[in-house]
C-alpha positions as a Python dict, from the first residue, in 0.01 Angstrom:
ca = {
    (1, 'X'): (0, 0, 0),
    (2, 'X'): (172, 343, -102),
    (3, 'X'): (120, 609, 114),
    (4, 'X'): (-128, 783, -70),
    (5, 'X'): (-364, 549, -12),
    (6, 'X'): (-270, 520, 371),
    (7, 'X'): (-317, 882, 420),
    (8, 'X'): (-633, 870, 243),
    (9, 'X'): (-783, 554, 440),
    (10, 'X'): (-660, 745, 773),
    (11, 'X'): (-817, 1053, 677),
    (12, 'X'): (-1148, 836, 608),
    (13, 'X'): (-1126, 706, 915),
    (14, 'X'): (-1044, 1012, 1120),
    (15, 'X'): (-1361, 1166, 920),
    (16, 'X'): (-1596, 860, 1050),
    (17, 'X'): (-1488, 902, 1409),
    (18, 'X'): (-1564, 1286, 1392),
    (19, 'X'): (-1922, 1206, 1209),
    (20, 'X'): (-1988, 941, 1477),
    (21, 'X'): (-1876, 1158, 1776),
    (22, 'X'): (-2070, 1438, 1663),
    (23, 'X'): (-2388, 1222, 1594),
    (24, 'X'): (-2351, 1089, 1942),
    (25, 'X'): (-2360, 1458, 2097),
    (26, 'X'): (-2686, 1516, 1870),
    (27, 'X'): (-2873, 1252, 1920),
    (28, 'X'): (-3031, 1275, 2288),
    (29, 'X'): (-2938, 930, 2474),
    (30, 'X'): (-3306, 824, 2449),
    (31, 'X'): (-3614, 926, 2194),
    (32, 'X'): (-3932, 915, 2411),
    (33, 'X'): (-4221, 756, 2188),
    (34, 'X'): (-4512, 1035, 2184),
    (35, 'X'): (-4740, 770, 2118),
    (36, 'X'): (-4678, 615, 2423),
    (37, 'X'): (-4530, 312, 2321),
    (38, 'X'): (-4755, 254, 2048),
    (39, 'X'): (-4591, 115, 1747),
    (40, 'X'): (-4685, 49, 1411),
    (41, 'X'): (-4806, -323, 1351),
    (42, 'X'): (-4870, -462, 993),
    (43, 'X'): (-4983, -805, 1148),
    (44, 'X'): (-5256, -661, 1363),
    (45, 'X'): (-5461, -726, 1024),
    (46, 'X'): (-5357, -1078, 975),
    (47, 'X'): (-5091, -1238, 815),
    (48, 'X'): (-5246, -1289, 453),
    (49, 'X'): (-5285, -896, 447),
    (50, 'X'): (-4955, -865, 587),
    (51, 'X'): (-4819, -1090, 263),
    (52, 'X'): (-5016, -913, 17),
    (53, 'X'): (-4819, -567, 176),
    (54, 'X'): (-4524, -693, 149),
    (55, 'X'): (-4577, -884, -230),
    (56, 'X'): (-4716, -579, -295),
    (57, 'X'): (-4426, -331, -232),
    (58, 'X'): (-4191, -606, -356),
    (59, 'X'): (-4323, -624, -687),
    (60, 'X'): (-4360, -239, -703),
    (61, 'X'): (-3992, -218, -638),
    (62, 'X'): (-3901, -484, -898),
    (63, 'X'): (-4127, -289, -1165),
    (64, 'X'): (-3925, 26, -1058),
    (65, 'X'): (-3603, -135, -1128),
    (66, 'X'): (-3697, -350, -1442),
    (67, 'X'): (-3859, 28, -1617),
    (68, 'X'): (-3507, 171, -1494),
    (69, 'X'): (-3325, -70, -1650),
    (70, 'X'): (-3518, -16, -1980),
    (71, 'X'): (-3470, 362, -1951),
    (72, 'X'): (-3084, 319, -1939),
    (73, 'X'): (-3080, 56, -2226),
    (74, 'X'): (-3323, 237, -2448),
    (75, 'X'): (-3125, 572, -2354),
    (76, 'X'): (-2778, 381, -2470),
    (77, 'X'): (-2954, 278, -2784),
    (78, 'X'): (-3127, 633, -2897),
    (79, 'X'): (-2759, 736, -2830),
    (80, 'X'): (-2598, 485, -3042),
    (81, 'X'): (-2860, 508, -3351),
    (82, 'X'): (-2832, 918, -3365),
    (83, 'X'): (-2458, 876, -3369),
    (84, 'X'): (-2412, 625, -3630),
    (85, 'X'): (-2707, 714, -3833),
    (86, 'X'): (-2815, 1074, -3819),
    (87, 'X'): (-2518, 1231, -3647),
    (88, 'X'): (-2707, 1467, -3471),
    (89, 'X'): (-2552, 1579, -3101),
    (90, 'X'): (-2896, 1649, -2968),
    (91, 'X'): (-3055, 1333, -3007),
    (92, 'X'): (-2706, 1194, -2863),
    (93, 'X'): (-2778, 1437, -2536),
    (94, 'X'): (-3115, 1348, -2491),
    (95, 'X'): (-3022, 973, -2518),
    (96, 'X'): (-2747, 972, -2287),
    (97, 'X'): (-2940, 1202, -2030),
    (98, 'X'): (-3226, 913, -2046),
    (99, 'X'): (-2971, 679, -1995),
    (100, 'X'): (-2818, 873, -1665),
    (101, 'X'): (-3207, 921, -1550),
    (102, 'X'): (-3240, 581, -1583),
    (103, 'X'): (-2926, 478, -1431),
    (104, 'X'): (-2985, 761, -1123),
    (105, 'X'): (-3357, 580, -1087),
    (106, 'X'): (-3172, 230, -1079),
    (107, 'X'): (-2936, 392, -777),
    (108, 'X'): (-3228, 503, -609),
    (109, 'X'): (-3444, 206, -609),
    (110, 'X'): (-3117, 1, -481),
    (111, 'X'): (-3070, 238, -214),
    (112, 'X'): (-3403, 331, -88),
    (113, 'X'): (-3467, -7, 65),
    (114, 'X'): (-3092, -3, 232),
    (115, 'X'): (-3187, 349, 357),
    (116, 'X'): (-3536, 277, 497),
    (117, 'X'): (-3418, -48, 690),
    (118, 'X'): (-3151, 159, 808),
    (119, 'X'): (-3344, 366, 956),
    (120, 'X'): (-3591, 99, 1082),
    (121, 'X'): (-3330, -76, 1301),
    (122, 'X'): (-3170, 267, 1439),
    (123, 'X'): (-3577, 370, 1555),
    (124, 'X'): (-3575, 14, 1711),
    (125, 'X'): (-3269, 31, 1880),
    (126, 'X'): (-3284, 423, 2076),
    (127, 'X'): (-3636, 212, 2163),
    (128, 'X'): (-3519, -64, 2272),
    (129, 'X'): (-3251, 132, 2511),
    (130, 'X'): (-2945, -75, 2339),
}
């Protein structure tokens, strides 16, 4: 490892340490619930409805990804046909920028779910005191 990269993964990690100590001063050491320790419950309705939910968002999120996938691929291929065939920059913008939207939508549909259980387990940890 050259030192470059040493310096860089120590600066990385000095950075993280900062972030976490400063999140740790934020953050009060424990969220009170204002429900009063009412949380939400898909399974109060059953676990067939609780199934459909979660086929439900599941297929939602595989139809987001599948039409992002097409948007980058059809994108790449307006691109490739106004190049070759008409030579006309525009249509070679406006193909690449679908393909970017495309590929930006296919981050974010990736990401979301990371985010959101993220976010899940930190609520049910400050809960759960741990």
């Amino acid at each position: 490892m050259n030192h470059l990269t040493r310096m860089t993964i120590d600066l990385a990690t000095a950075a993280g340490t900062r972030a976490h100590l400063a999140l740790n001063s934020v953050l009060p050491a424990e969220i009170t619930n204002p429900l009063g320790n009412v949380s939400p419950d898909l399974t109060i309705f059953g676990g067939k409805i609780n199934l459909g939910i979660t086929l439900l968002l599941g297929f939602a999120w595989a139809l987001c990804s599948v039409a992002a996938i097409f948007m980058i691929f059809s994108g790449l291929g307006a691109a490739r046909h106004a190049q070759k065939r008409s030579n006309e920059p525009e249509k070679v913008t406006a193909g690449l920028t679908q393909a970017k939207t495309g590929g930006l939508v296919l981050a974010l549909s990736f990401a979301l779910p990371i985010i959101i259980g993220g976010i899940i387990i930190f609520v049910n940890r400050v809960n759960s005191g741990a």
